[in-house]
């Protein structure tokens, strides 16, 4: 049993998935966290899942850009930037088992697995491939979402509320423990935000002030009453969160963030894990049922009378297998068209990644 395993053998290395609006500071936060962990002699394993990013200012162990050529996807499919991000993620997700195999292997010897995601949140969180990648991670190790908030841009009650509703929808979609990270506190203190989250009266007071001030964004009677009601709904959501204030620039708050991750790992093991496993089993069951249904339809179309008793020995199963193999081949052909455009073997070279030295980003 390695030190990263629980008594029952489950991998306990936390995976931290950084999600946040464009420009909230995800990449800078990852860079700071990476160098902080290196300074504690706890090197992490780093994955970049943003196919469109130009520069990643730290060493990555797995980078979607090494596997999928985003520009080529855009050209070949005549897609815009967001469509190409989704398609690139889809292509990457076809190899999720391979990728996860590498991550799991390496996760035994690192402190954390850090995952950077595209700033176009919806491309990742609301896409099938995002769900596949998150599911795969969560089924292998405790997985925590770090929702990065641009604090200076969230000081008005209206933008604060929008941001929190967005975070709430991500929690609902991913069903993973979440830490709200108020970033850029070197520019604006996040005390106002933590107060609004814990003291309902103070948020109400801020709403009243906004209502009276016509120059403030969102300052209309209807909006205020809508936000009043929504803030009541969000009270329940806030109870499930850990909140930390950090500055990716100065490094303030990094230890508090790591403590919050430990807290969420415990929560994952007690509250979320069973749910993750239940959802996974349900999906497998649905997949199996769909396969059986398709098979019955195929037999019917071919004019073969269904005989439940005979199905086991007769070619029905072979047809299904052949069909599956064809599907797999199609998927592989599709993926290979874009994956590893340089012509390297396989999607990801395990040895290449395992030998790779990753810098601390300084
Ligand atoms: N003052 C200050 N600026 C920051 C901080 N963190 C990030 N920034 C700045 O915010 C801007 C956006 O940072 P990024 O790290 O690129 O943000 P991102 O969320 O990864 O952006 P996308 O990849 O486009 O989604 C950059 O100009 C950073 O220098 C911080 O803690 N303090």
Short mmCIF file of N, CA and C in Angstrom, two decimals, residues 207 210-214 216-227:
data_model
loop_
_atom_site.label_atom_id
_atom_site.label_comp_id
_atom_site.label_asym_id
_atom_site.label_seq_id
_atom_site.Cartn_x
_atom_site.Cartn_y
_atom_site.Cartn_z
N UNK A 207 -28.14 45.09 -1.32
CA UNK A 207 -29.17 45.15 -2.37
C UNK A 207 -29.99 46.43 -2.24
N UNK A 210 -28.02 49.27 -3.51
CA UNK A 210 -27.97 49.22 -4.97
C UNK A 210 -29.28 49.76 -5.56
N UNK A 211 -30.36 49.40 -4.91
CA UNK A 211 -31.68 49.81 -5.38
C UNK A 211 -31.84 51.32 -5.34
N UNK A 212 -31.24 51.91 -4.28
CA UNK A 212 -31.37 53.36 -4.12
C UNK A 212 -30.46 54.12 -5.06
N UNK A 213 -29.35 53.47 -5.45
CA UNK A 213 -28.38 54.13 -6.31
C UNK A 213 -28.67 53.80 -7.78
N UNK A 214 -29.17 54.76 -8.50
CA UNK A 214 -29.57 54.50 -9.89
C UNK A 214 -28.39 54.25 -10.81
N UNK A 216 -25.87 52.39 -10.11
CA UNK A 216 -25.28 51.07 -9.91
C UNK A 216 -25.94 50.04 -10.80
N UNK A 217 -25.08 49.14 -11.33
CA UNK A 217 -25.55 48.08 -12.22
C UNK A 217 -26.59 47.23 -11.50
N UNK A 218 -27.69 46.98 -12.16
CA UNK A 218 -28.72 46.11 -11.58
C UNK A 218 -29.67 46.84 -10.65
N UNK A 219 -29.53 48.17 -10.55
CA UNK A 219 -30.32 48.93 -9.58
C UNK A 219 -31.74 49.21 -10.02
N UNK A 220 -32.55 48.20 -10.21
CA UNK A 220 -33.96 48.44 -10.51
C UNK A 220 -34.81 47.62 -9.55
N UNK A 221 -36.01 48.09 -9.28
CA UNK A 221 -36.87 47.45 -8.29
C UNK A 221 -37.09 45.98 -8.57
N UNK A 222 -37.37 45.65 -9.84
CA UNK A 222 -37.66 44.26 -10.18
C UNK A 222 -36.44 43.37 -9.91
N UNK A 223 -35.27 43.87 -10.37
CA UNK A 223 -34.04 43.08 -10.20
C UNK A 223 -33.77 42.83 -8.72
N UNK A 224 -33.98 43.88 -7.91
CA UNK A 224 -33.66 43.73 -6.49
C UNK A 224 -34.57 42.68 -5.86
N UNK A 225 -35.85 42.72 -6.23
CA UNK A 225 -36.74 41.74 -5.59
C UNK A 225 -36.42 40.32 -6.08
N UNK A 226 -36.03 40.20 -7.36
CA UNK A 226 -35.65 38.87 -7.88
C UNK A 226 -34.40 38.37 -7.14
N UNK A 227 -33.44 39.27 -6.98
CA UNK A 227 -32.19 38.86 -6.32
C UNK A 227 -32.42 38.53 -4.85
#
